[in-house]
Amino acid sequence: ASEEAKNYSPEQLAAVKKILQCKDYYNLLGVSKEASESELKKAYRKLALQFHPDKNQAPGASEAFKAIGKAFAVLSDQEKRERYDQFGPEEARSSHSAQHHFHSHEDISPEELFNMFFPGFSNSNVRVHRQRHFNNARHQHQFHFAREDGQADGNDIMRLLPLFLIIIVYMISSIITSLQSPAYQLRPSSSYPHARRTETTDYHVPYYVSDSFAKEYASDRHTLYQVERRVETEYINYIQNACYEEKVYKQRDIQQARWYNNEARLKAAHEKRLPGCEALEKLQEQARGR
């Protein structure tokens, strides 16, 4: 512990605490509410370098670095900035919350944002810090299943035996299932040439089946319902991931266009369509209309 304490100064620790205690994005970046885009960039570059985990090893530096990136991401986007000025951070977050079982994602991570400003910057210490945190957590978890003298408690092992059996059965069933040919695919292929849409549910999701599908599944309404529920779950996961990736790339293009003051690129980035997000929005509207 004394060795790790030498990796940061009291001033760095105090600066981290100050960032983490700051609730206002403008105060966090050290700019006024009238700050221009160039002033925001200048403030972000200074703070991001100061609190990047490779430069600052103080406890909480990673959280401070993420807070700085989040503040800049909001204030550098005109729409988000206006919403923040009107409602504050809580409303800005809740306005993007998904309904029902659809999940939302951050548009861009603090690391991706940092790499836009400092391409090629080493993130080795970040990975080392995360690995050390994982190893410490795993050690603490294992401590609960062993005595201080290193010998396992027999009663604890007997209580865990049913759990081990359940895990083994689940693994065997998963292996057997993986060896079987799937009943459908979300895209056509030579083995799955026939197009269908889910009929037993409300979303009418397209999927593709083999020649034997009608014989094996379509005649049994209950089995067909189970298959089509899996189709919908897989399809929703697919378009959620697609939407997230589209947002990340669009936000990256917008940030780069603003950085280089390229109005043509900025206009093209704002007008870029997000097919995955459009498909997700369509399903959300169907869910709200049920």
PDB file of C-alpha atoms in Angstrom:
ATOM      1  CA  ALA A   1       0.000   0.000   0.000  1.00  0.00           C
ATOM      2  CA  SER A   2       2.877   2.380   0.826  1.00  0.00           C
ATOM      3  CA  GLU A   3       4.369   1.680  -2.610  1.00  0.00           C
ATOM      4  CA  GLU A   4       1.133   2.588  -4.375  1.00  0.00           C
ATOM      5  CA  ALA A   5       0.828   5.780  -2.320  1.00  0.00           C
ATOM      6  CA  LYS A   6       3.997   7.112  -3.957  1.00  0.00           C
ATOM      7  CA  ASN A   7       2.374   7.052  -7.371  1.00  0.00           C
ATOM      8  CA  TYR A   8       0.361  10.243  -6.757  1.00  0.00           C
ATOM      9  CA  SER A   9       0.739  13.487  -4.878  1.00  0.00           C
ATOM     10  CA  PRO A  10      -1.565  15.077  -2.282  1.00  0.00           C
ATOM     11  CA  GLU A  11      -2.323  17.781  -4.850  1.00  0.00           C
ATOM     12  CA  GLN A  12      -3.498  15.174  -7.375  1.00  0.00           C
ATOM     13  CA  LEU A  13      -5.737  13.531  -4.778  1.00  0.00           C
ATOM     14  CA  ALA A  14      -7.223  16.901  -3.796  1.00  0.00           C
ATOM     15  CA  ALA A  15      -7.858  17.742  -7.457  1.00  0.00           C
ATOM     16  CA  VAL A  16      -9.642  14.400  -7.987  1.00  0.00           C
ATOM     17  CA  LYS A  17     -11.876  14.976  -4.967  1.00  0.00           C
ATOM     18  CA  LYS A  18     -12.716  18.466  -6.229  1.00  0.00           C
ATOM     19  CA  ILE A  19     -13.813  17.087  -9.622  1.00  0.00           C
ATOM     20  CA  LEU A  20     -15.904  14.298  -8.086  1.00  0.00           C
ATOM     21  CA  GLN A  21     -17.663  16.727  -5.744  1.00  0.00           C
ATOM     22  CA  CYS A  22     -18.520  19.127  -8.571  1.00  0.00           C
ATOM     23  CA  LYS A  23     -22.091  18.697  -9.818  1.00  0.00           C
ATOM     24  CA  ASP A  24     -22.191  21.544 -12.354  1.00  0.00           C
ATOM     25  CA  TYR A  25     -20.645  20.748 -15.747  1.00  0.00           C
ATOM     26  CA  TYR A  26     -19.496  24.326 -16.335  1.00  0.00           C
ATOM     27  CA  ASN A  27     -17.759  24.515 -12.952  1.00  0.00           C
ATOM     28  CA  LEU A  28     -16.292  21.060 -13.509  1.00  0.00           C
ATOM     29  CA  LEU A  29     -14.606  22.202 -16.742  1.00  0.00           C
ATOM     30  CA  GLY A  30     -13.755  25.592 -15.269  1.00  0.00           C
ATOM     31  CA  VAL A  31     -15.603  27.622 -17.912  1.00  0.00           C
ATOM     32  CA  SER A  32     -18.444  30.120 -17.895  1.00  0.00           C
ATOM     33  CA  LYS A  33     -21.951  29.388 -19.143  1.00  0.00           C
ATOM     34  CA  GLU A  34     -21.194  31.566 -22.160  1.00  0.00           C
ATOM     35  CA  ALA A  35     -18.072  29.545 -23.060  1.00  0.00           C
ATOM     36  CA  SER A  36     -17.440  29.080 -26.771  1.00  0.00           C
ATOM     37  CA  GLU A  37     -16.691  25.764 -28.445  1.00  0.00           C
ATOM     38  CA  SER A  38     -12.967  26.565 -28.614  1.00  0.00           C
ATOM     39  CA  GLU A  39     -12.926  27.401 -24.897  1.00  0.00           C
ATOM     40  CA  LEU A  40     -14.632  24.092 -24.105  1.00  0.00           C
ATOM     41  CA  LYS A  41     -12.061  22.189 -26.190  1.00  0.00           C
ATOM     42  CA  LYS A  42      -9.173  23.984 -24.506  1.00  0.00           C
ATOM     43  CA  ALA A  43     -10.554  23.245 -21.027  1.00  0.00           C
ATOM     44  CA  TYR A  44     -11.219  19.604 -21.896  1.00  0.00           C
ATOM     45  CA  ARG A  45      -7.726  19.029 -23.325  1.00  0.00           C
ATOM     46  CA  LYS A  46      -6.119  20.437 -20.188  1.00  0.00           C
ATOM     47  CA  LEU A  47      -8.262  18.457 -17.716  1.00  0.00           C
ATOM     48  CA  ALA A  48      -8.283  15.213 -19.710  1.00  0.00           C
ATOM     49  CA  LEU A  49      -4.495  15.093 -19.721  1.00  0.00           C
ATOM     50  CA  GLN A  50      -4.336  16.035 -16.052  1.00  0.00           C
ATOM     51  CA  PHE A  51      -6.756  13.323 -14.896  1.00  0.00           C
ATOM     52  CA  HIS A  52      -6.097  10.550 -17.421  1.00  0.00           C
ATOM     53  CA  PRO A  53      -5.320   7.342 -15.432  1.00  0.00           C
ATOM     54  CA  ASP A  54      -1.932   7.122 -17.154  1.00  0.00           C
ATOM     55  CA  LYS A  55      -1.043  10.545 -15.711  1.00  0.00           C
ATOM     56  CA  ASN A  56      -2.921  10.514 -12.421  1.00  0.00           C
ATOM     57  CA  GLN A  57      -2.823   7.418 -10.186  1.00  0.00           C
ATOM     58  CA  ALA A  58      -4.804   8.952  -7.321  1.00  0.00           C
ATOM     59  CA  PRO A  59      -7.878   7.022  -6.092  1.00  0.00           C
ATOM     60  CA  GLY A  60     -10.930   8.125  -8.069  1.00  0.00           C
ATOM     61  CA  ALA A  61      -8.930   9.497 -11.022  1.00  0.00           C
ATOM     62  CA  SER A  62     -10.705   7.173 -13.464  1.00  0.00           C
ATOM     63  CA  GLU A  63     -14.108   8.393 -12.247  1.00  0.00           C
ATOM     64  CA  ALA A  64     -12.947  12.013 -12.492  1.00  0.00           C
ATOM     65  CA  PHE A  65     -11.690  11.372 -16.044  1.00  0.00           C
ATOM     66  CA  LYS A  66     -15.088   9.930 -17.015  1.00  0.00           C
ATOM     67  CA  ALA A  67     -16.902  12.889 -15.417  1.00  0.00           C
ATOM     68  CA  ILE A  68     -14.769  15.325 -17.424  1.00  0.00           C
ATOM     69  CA  GLY A  69     -15.505  13.467 -20.666  1.00  0.00           C
ATOM     70  CA  LYS A  70     -19.221  13.376 -19.902  1.00  0.00           C
ATOM     71  CA  ALA A  71     -19.328  17.095 -19.135  1.00  0.00           C
ATOM     72  CA  PHE A  72     -17.566  17.953 -22.394  1.00  0.00           C
ATOM     73  CA  ALA A  73     -19.754  15.556 -24.433  1.00  0.00           C
ATOM     74  CA  VAL A  74     -22.887  17.307 -23.150  1.00  0.00           C
ATOM     75  CA  LEU A  75     -21.700  20.921 -23.389  1.00  0.00           C
ATOM     76  CA  SER A  76     -20.088  20.486 -26.831  1.00  0.00           C
ATOM     77  CA  ASP A  77     -23.378  19.246 -28.303  1.00  0.00           C
ATOM     78  CA  GLN A  78     -25.781  22.121 -28.909  1.00  0.00           C
ATOM     79  CA  GLU A  79     -28.981  20.158 -28.273  1.00  0.00           C
ATOM     80  CA  LYS A  80     -27.661  18.452 -25.141  1.00  0.00           C
ATOM     81  CA  ARG A  81     -26.261  21.737 -23.852  1.00  0.00           C
ATOM     82  CA  GLU A  82     -29.604  23.493 -24.235  1.00  0.00           C
ATOM     83  CA  ARG A  83     -31.363  20.619 -22.477  1.00  0.00           C
ATOM     84  CA  TYR A  84     -28.761  20.673 -19.700  1.00  0.00           C
ATOM     85  CA  ASP A  85     -29.097  24.456 -19.253  1.00  0.00           C
ATOM     86  CA  GLN A  86     -32.857  24.069 -18.948  1.00  0.00           C
ATOM     87  CA  PHE A  87     -33.242  20.908 -16.907  1.00  0.00           C
ATOM     88  CA  GLY A  88     -29.827  19.902 -15.518  1.00  0.00           C
ATOM     89  CA  PRO A  89     -28.014  16.553 -15.803  1.00  0.00           C
ATOM     90  CA  GLU A  90     -30.793  14.361 -14.400  1.00  0.00           C
ATOM     91  CA  GLU A  91     -33.278  15.457 -17.076  1.00  0.00           C
ATOM     92  CA  ALA A  92     -30.640  15.141 -19.797  1.00  0.00           C
ATOM     93  CA  ARG A  93     -30.151  11.511 -18.818  1.00  0.00           C
ATOM     94  CA  SER A  94     -33.800  10.624 -18.380  1.00  0.00           C
ATOM     95  CA  SER A  95     -34.781  12.090 -21.758  1.00  0.00           C
ATOM     96  CA  HIS A  96     -32.817   9.306 -23.425  1.00  0.00           C
ATOM     97  CA  SER A  97     -34.132   6.461 -21.252  1.00  0.00           C
ATOM     98  CA  ALA A  98     -35.665   3.584 -23.196  1.00  0.00           C
ATOM     99  CA  GLN A  99     -39.128   2.175 -22.599  1.00  0.00           C
ATOM    100  CA  HIS A 100     -40.164  -1.398 -21.814  1.00  0.00           C
ATOM    101  CA  HIS A 101     -37.287  -3.860 -22.343  1.00  0.00           C
ATOM    102  CA  PHE A 102     -35.246  -1.680 -24.723  1.00  0.00           C
ATOM    103  CA  HIS A 103     -31.880  -0.494 -23.407  1.00  0.00           C
ATOM    104  CA  SER A 104     -30.050   2.805 -24.005  1.00  0.00           C
ATOM    105  CA  HIS A 105     -26.312   3.377 -24.366  1.00  0.00           C
ATOM    106  CA  GLU A 106     -23.871   6.260 -23.967  1.00  0.00           C
ATOM    107  CA  ASP A 107     -23.259   7.888 -27.354  1.00  0.00           C
ATOM    108  CA  ILE A 108     -19.493   7.777 -26.911  1.00  0.00           C
ATOM    109  CA  SER A 109     -17.187   6.597 -24.143  1.00  0.00           C
ATOM    110  CA  PRO A 110     -14.682   8.865 -22.332  1.00  0.00           C
ATOM    111  CA  GLU A 111     -11.816   6.800 -23.802  1.00  0.00           C
ATOM    112  CA  GLU A 112     -13.111   7.213 -27.376  1.00  0.00           C
ATOM    113  CA  LEU A 113     -13.566  10.947 -26.839  1.00  0.00           C
ATOM    114  CA  PHE A 114     -10.044  11.243 -25.407  1.00  0.00           C
ATOM    115  CA  ASN A 115      -8.579   9.367 -28.388  1.00  0.00           C
ATOM    116  CA  MET A 116     -10.138  11.924 -30.756  1.00  0.00           C
ATOM    117  CA  PHE A 117      -8.077  14.658 -29.109  1.00  0.00           C
ATOM    118  CA  PHE A 118      -4.961  12.608 -28.351  1.00  0.00           C
ATOM    119  CA  PRO A 119      -4.648   9.797 -30.956  1.00  0.00           C
ATOM    120  CA  GLY A 120      -2.051   7.184 -30.093  1.00  0.00           C
ATOM    121  CA  PHE A 121      -1.990   8.052 -26.380  1.00  0.00           C
ATOM    122  CA  SER A 122      -1.080   4.949 -24.316  1.00  0.00           C
ATOM    123  CA  ASN A 123      -3.877   3.370 -22.282  1.00  0.00           C
ATOM    124  CA  SER A 124      -1.679   0.647 -20.775  1.00  0.00           C
ATOM    125  CA  ASN A 125      -2.112   1.832 -17.187  1.00  0.00           C
ATOM    126  CA  VAL A 126      -5.877   1.862 -17.609  1.00  0.00           C
ATOM    127  CA  ARG A 127      -5.832  -1.803 -18.540  1.00  0.00           C
ATOM    128  CA  VAL A 128      -3.419  -2.625 -15.708  1.00  0.00           C
ATOM    129  CA  HIS A 129      -5.594  -0.790 -13.202  1.00  0.00           C
ATOM    130  CA  ARG A 130      -8.726  -2.632 -14.362  1.00  0.00           C
ATOM    131  CA  GLN A 131      -6.941  -5.997 -14.245  1.00  0.00           C
ATOM    132  CA  ARG A 132      -5.650  -5.270 -10.736  1.00  0.00           C
ATOM    133  CA  HIS A 133      -9.156  -4.310  -9.622  1.00  0.00           C
ATOM    134  CA  PHE A 134     -10.568  -7.538 -11.097  1.00  0.00           C
ATOM    135  CA  ASN A 135      -7.903  -9.683  -9.392  1.00  0.00           C
ATOM    136  CA  ASN A 136      -8.549  -8.006  -6.022  1.00  0.00           C
ATOM    137  CA  ALA A 137     -12.299  -8.519  -6.354  1.00  0.00           C
ATOM    138  CA  ARG A 138     -11.790 -12.183  -7.295  1.00  0.00           C
ATOM    139  CA  HIS A 139      -9.500 -12.707  -4.298  1.00  0.00           C
ATOM    140  CA  GLN A 140     -12.076 -11.180  -1.938  1.00  0.00           C
ATOM    141  CA  HIS A 141     -14.796 -13.392  -3.425  1.00  0.00           C
ATOM    142  CA  GLN A 142     -12.708 -16.545  -3.003  1.00  0.00           C
ATOM    143  CA  PHE A 143     -11.941 -15.627   0.613  1.00  0.00           C
ATOM    144  CA  HIS A 144     -15.550 -16.327   1.577  1.00  0.00           C
ATOM    145  CA  PHE A 145     -15.194 -19.952   0.454  1.00  0.00           C
ATOM    146  CA  ALA A 146     -11.969 -20.779   2.294  1.00  0.00           C
ATOM    147  CA  ARG A 147     -10.797 -20.795   5.899  1.00  0.00           C
ATOM    148  CA  GLU A 148      -7.975 -18.563   7.026  1.00  0.00           C
ATOM    149  CA  ASP A 149      -5.703 -21.616   7.205  1.00  0.00           C
ATOM    150  CA  GLY A 150      -6.413 -22.354   3.508  1.00  0.00           C
ATOM    151  CA  GLN A 151      -8.615 -25.446   4.042  1.00  0.00           C
ATOM    152  CA  ALA A 152     -12.140 -25.476   2.598  1.00  0.00           C
ATOM    153  CA  ASP A 153     -15.091 -25.903   4.890  1.00  0.00           C
ATOM    154  CA  GLY A 154     -16.720 -29.262   4.123  1.00  0.00           C
ATOM    155  CA  ASN A 155     -20.199 -28.037   5.061  1.00  0.00           C
ATOM    156  CA  ASP A 156     -19.922 -25.112   2.640  1.00  0.00           C
ATOM    157  CA  ILE A 157     -18.886 -27.445  -0.160  1.00  0.00           C
ATOM    158  CA  MET A 158     -21.865 -29.738   0.479  1.00  0.00           C
ATOM    159  CA  ARG A 159     -24.236 -26.769   0.398  1.00  0.00           C
ATOM    160  CA  LEU A 160     -22.762 -25.695  -2.933  1.00  0.00           C
ATOM    161  CA  LEU A 161     -22.927 -29.179  -4.472  1.00  0.00           C
ATOM    162  CA  PRO A 162     -26.520 -28.764  -5.856  1.00  0.00           C
ATOM    163  CA  LEU A 163     -25.443 -25.512  -7.509  1.00  0.00           C
ATOM    164  CA  PHE A 164     -22.498 -27.256  -9.156  1.00  0.00           C
ATOM    165  CA  LEU A 165     -24.810 -29.990 -10.467  1.00  0.00           C
ATOM    166  CA  ILE A 166     -27.191 -27.399 -11.947  1.00  0.00           C
ATOM    167  CA  ILE A 167     -24.281 -25.641 -13.683  1.00  0.00           C
ATOM    168  CA  ILE A 168     -23.010 -28.945 -15.119  1.00  0.00           C
ATOM    169  CA  VAL A 169     -26.474 -29.894 -16.437  1.00  0.00           C
ATOM    170  CA  TYR A 170     -26.886 -26.436 -17.984  1.00  0.00           C
ATOM    171  CA  MET A 171     -23.494 -26.670 -19.696  1.00  0.00           C
ATOM    172  CA  ILE A 172     -24.280 -30.096 -21.129  1.00  0.00           C
ATOM    173  CA  SER A 173     -27.659 -28.951 -22.452  1.00  0.00           C
ATOM    174  CA  SER A 174     -26.042 -25.860 -24.000  1.00  0.00           C
ATOM    175  CA  ILE A 175     -23.472 -28.017 -25.789  1.00  0.00           C
ATOM    176  CA  ILE A 176     -26.180 -30.325 -27.143  1.00  0.00           C
ATOM    177  CA  THR A 177     -28.241 -27.348 -28.324  1.00  0.00           C
ATOM    178  CA  SER A 178     -25.239 -25.767 -30.057  1.00  0.00           C
ATOM    179  CA  LEU A 179     -24.630 -28.975 -32.007  1.00  0.00           C
ATOM    180  CA  GLN A 180     -28.150 -28.891 -33.423  1.00  0.00           C
ATOM    181  CA  SER A 181     -28.969 -26.837 -36.517  1.00  0.00           C
ATOM    182  CA  PRO A 182     -30.809 -23.605 -35.616  1.00  0.00           C
ATOM    183  CA  ALA A 183     -34.461 -23.373 -36.569  1.00  0.00           C
ATOM    184  CA  TYR A 184     -34.033 -19.977 -38.275  1.00  0.00           C
ATOM    185  CA  GLN A 185     -31.668 -17.196 -39.287  1.00  0.00           C
ATOM    186  CA  LEU A 186     -32.183 -13.433 -39.392  1.00  0.00           C
ATOM    187  CA  ARG A 187     -30.594 -13.261 -42.862  1.00  0.00           C
ATOM    188  CA  PRO A 188     -31.218 -15.446 -45.920  1.00  0.00           C
ATOM    189  CA  SER A 189     -28.745 -18.114 -47.000  1.00  0.00           C
ATOM    190  CA  SER A 190     -28.700 -21.217 -49.179  1.00  0.00           C
ATOM    191  CA  SER A 191     -29.767 -23.320 -46.189  1.00  0.00           C
ATOM    192  CA  TYR A 192     -32.396 -20.804 -45.019  1.00  0.00           C
ATOM    193  CA  PRO A 193     -33.970 -19.387 -48.198  1.00  0.00           C
ATOM    194  CA  HIS A 194     -37.624 -18.996 -47.127  1.00  0.00           C
ATOM    195  CA  ALA A 195     -38.755 -15.642 -45.701  1.00  0.00           C
ATOM    196  CA  ARG A 196     -41.281 -15.503 -42.862  1.00  0.00           C
ATOM    197  CA  ARG A 197     -42.540 -12.965 -40.337  1.00  0.00           C
ATOM    198  CA  THR A 198     -43.415 -13.679 -36.739  1.00  0.00           C
ATOM    199  CA  GLU A 199     -47.147 -14.417 -36.570  1.00  0.00           C
ATOM    200  CA  THR A 200     -47.750 -15.426 -32.954  1.00  0.00           C
ATOM    201  CA  THR A 201     -46.519 -12.048 -31.598  1.00  0.00           C
ATOM    202  CA  ASP A 202     -47.214  -8.389 -32.376  1.00  0.00           C
ATOM    203  CA  TYR A 203     -43.957  -7.212 -33.960  1.00  0.00           C
ATOM    204  CA  HIS A 204     -43.976  -9.177 -37.265  1.00  0.00           C
ATOM    205  CA  VAL A 205     -40.196  -9.515 -37.326  1.00  0.00           C
ATOM    206  CA  PRO A 206     -38.724 -10.940 -40.570  1.00  0.00           C
ATOM    207  CA  TYR A 207     -36.671 -14.148 -40.418  1.00  0.00           C
ATOM    208  CA  TYR A 208     -35.620 -17.006 -42.704  1.00  0.00           C
ATOM    209  CA  VAL A 209     -36.165 -20.754 -42.413  1.00  0.00           C
ATOM    210  CA  SER A 210     -35.131 -24.014 -44.061  1.00  0.00           C
ATOM    211  CA  ASP A 211     -37.229 -26.345 -46.215  1.00  0.00           C
ATOM    212  CA  SER A 212     -38.113 -28.521 -43.207  1.00  0.00           C
ATOM    213  CA  PHE A 213     -39.302 -25.690 -40.957  1.00  0.00           C
ATOM    214  CA  ALA A 214     -43.009 -26.001 -41.788  1.00  0.00           C
ATOM    215  CA  LYS A 215     -42.984 -29.711 -41.058  1.00  0.00           C
ATOM    216  CA  GLU A 216     -41.045 -29.434 -37.786  1.00  0.00           C
ATOM    217  CA  TYR A 217     -42.482 -26.254 -36.268  1.00  0.00           C
ATOM    218  CA  ALA A 218     -45.362 -24.578 -38.095  1.00  0.00           C
ATOM    219  CA  SER A 219     -47.855 -27.341 -37.314  1.00  0.00           C
ATOM    220  CA  ASP A 220     -47.363 -26.943 -33.550  1.00  0.00           C
ATOM    221  CA  ARG A 221     -48.662 -23.542 -32.431  1.00  0.00           C
ATOM    222  CA  HIS A 222     -46.960 -23.644 -29.031  1.00  0.00           C
ATOM    223  CA  THR A 223     -43.570 -24.641 -30.470  1.00  0.00           C
ATOM    224  CA  LEU A 224     -43.894 -21.980 -33.177  1.00  0.00           C
ATOM    225  CA  TYR A 225     -44.616 -19.354 -30.508  1.00  0.00           C
ATOM    226  CA  GLN A 226     -41.435 -20.301 -28.610  1.00  0.00           C
ATOM    227  CA  VAL A 227     -39.346 -20.108 -31.795  1.00  0.00           C
ATOM    228  CA  GLU A 228     -40.759 -16.728 -32.761  1.00  0.00           C
ATOM    229  CA  ARG A 229     -40.158 -15.332 -29.287  1.00  0.00           C
ATOM    230  CA  ARG A 230     -36.490 -16.275 -29.725  1.00  0.00           C
ATOM    231  CA  VAL A 231     -36.530 -14.623 -33.149  1.00  0.00           C
ATOM    232  CA  GLU A 232     -37.805 -11.364 -31.646  1.00  0.00           C
ATOM    233  CA  THR A 233     -35.320 -11.416 -28.772  1.00  0.00           C
ATOM    234  CA  GLU A 234     -32.386 -12.000 -31.124  1.00  0.00           C
ATOM    235  CA  TYR A 235     -33.657  -9.365 -33.572  1.00  0.00           C
ATOM    236  CA  ILE A 236     -34.081  -6.738 -30.829  1.00  0.00           C
ATOM    237  CA  ASN A 237     -30.563  -7.426 -29.526  1.00  0.00           C
ATOM    238  CA  TYR A 238     -29.226  -7.127 -33.065  1.00  0.00           C
ATOM    239  CA  ILE A 239     -30.813  -3.746 -33.831  1.00  0.00           C
ATOM    240  CA  GLN A 240     -29.918  -2.432 -30.358  1.00  0.00           C
ATOM    241  CA  ASN A 241     -26.250  -3.173 -31.046  1.00  0.00           C
ATOM    242  CA  ALA A 242     -26.535  -1.726 -34.547  1.00  0.00           C
ATOM    243  CA  CYS A 243     -28.147   1.450 -33.199  1.00  0.00           C
ATOM    244  CA  TYR A 244     -25.447   1.867 -30.573  1.00  0.00           C
ATOM    245  CA  GLU A 245     -22.652   1.504 -33.134  1.00  0.00           C
ATOM    246  CA  GLU A 246     -24.386   3.940 -35.501  1.00  0.00           C
ATOM    247  CA  LYS A 247     -24.659   6.547 -32.738  1.00  0.00           C
ATOM    248  CA  VAL A 248     -20.998   6.140 -31.790  1.00  0.00           C
ATOM    249  CA  TYR A 249     -19.814   6.613 -35.382  1.00  0.00           C
ATOM    250  CA  LYS A 250     -22.170   9.542 -35.970  1.00  0.00           C
ATOM    251  CA  GLN A 251     -21.058  11.295 -32.789  1.00  0.00           C
ATOM    252  CA  ARG A 252     -17.429  10.683 -33.730  1.00  0.00           C
ATOM    253  CA  ASP A 253     -18.004  12.226 -37.179  1.00  0.00           C
ATOM    254  CA  ILE A 254     -19.728  15.257 -35.613  1.00  0.00           C
ATOM    255  CA  GLN A 255     -16.910  15.800 -33.109  1.00  0.00           C
ATOM    256  CA  GLN A 256     -14.249  15.512 -35.804  1.00  0.00           C
ATOM    257  CA  ALA A 257     -16.096  17.901 -38.134  1.00  0.00           C
ATOM    258  CA  ARG A 258     -16.411  20.447 -35.326  1.00  0.00           C
ATOM    259  CA  TRP A 259     -12.781  20.023 -34.392  1.00  0.00           C
ATOM    260  CA  TYR A 260     -11.675  20.813 -37.956  1.00  0.00           C
ATOM    261  CA  ASN A 261     -14.408  23.477 -38.417  1.00  0.00           C
ATOM    262  CA  ASN A 262     -15.624  21.705 -41.555  1.00  0.00           C
ATOM    263  CA  GLU A 263     -19.219  22.798 -42.135  1.00  0.00           C
ATOM    264  CA  ALA A 264     -19.790  20.393 -45.040  1.00  0.00           C
ATOM    265  CA  ARG A 265     -18.662  17.384 -42.982  1.00  0.00           C
ATOM    266  CA  LEU A 266     -20.698  18.604 -40.001  1.00  0.00           C
ATOM    267  CA  LYS A 267     -23.851  18.912 -42.121  1.00  0.00           C
ATOM    268  CA  ALA A 268     -23.305  15.448 -43.606  1.00  0.00           C
ATOM    269  CA  ALA A 269     -22.701  13.958 -40.147  1.00  0.00           C
ATOM    270  CA  HIS A 270     -25.924  15.476 -38.746  1.00  0.00           C
ATOM    271  CA  GLU A 271     -27.927  14.197 -41.741  1.00  0.00           C
ATOM    272  CA  LYS A 272     -26.469  10.696 -41.550  1.00  0.00           C
ATOM    273  CA  ARG A 273     -29.271   8.133 -41.232  1.00  0.00           C
ATOM    274  CA  LEU A 274     -29.290   5.526 -38.485  1.00  0.00           C
ATOM    275  CA  PRO A 275     -31.126   2.475 -39.916  1.00  0.00           C
ATOM    276  CA  GLY A 276     -30.686   0.386 -36.782  1.00  0.00           C
ATOM    277  CA  CYS A 277     -32.058   3.163 -34.577  1.00  0.00           C
ATOM    278  CA  GLU A 278     -34.976   3.691 -36.970  1.00  0.00           C
ATOM    279  CA  ALA A 279     -35.846  -0.003 -36.751  1.00  0.00           C
ATOM    280  CA  LEU A 280     -35.585   0.136 -32.952  1.00  0.00           C
ATOM    281  CA  GLU A 281     -37.818   3.213 -32.803  1.00  0.00           C
ATOM    282  CA  LYS A 282     -40.390   1.447 -34.968  1.00  0.00           C
ATOM    283  CA  LEU A 283     -40.497  -1.479 -32.541  1.00  0.00           C
ATOM    284  CA  GLN A 284     -40.782   0.920 -29.598  1.00  0.00           C
ATOM    285  CA  GLU A 285     -43.767   2.585 -31.222  1.00  0.00           C
ATOM    286  CA  GLN A 286     -45.360  -0.817 -31.710  1.00  0.00           C
ATOM    287  CA  ALA A 287     -44.734  -1.637 -28.051  1.00  0.00           C
ATOM    288  CA  ARG A 288     -46.318   1.661 -26.920  1.00  0.00           C
ATOM    289  CA  GLY A 289     -49.313   1.071 -29.190  1.00  0.00           C
ATOM    290  CA  ARG A 290     -50.140  -2.357 -27.811  1.00  0.00           C
TER     291      ARG A 290
END
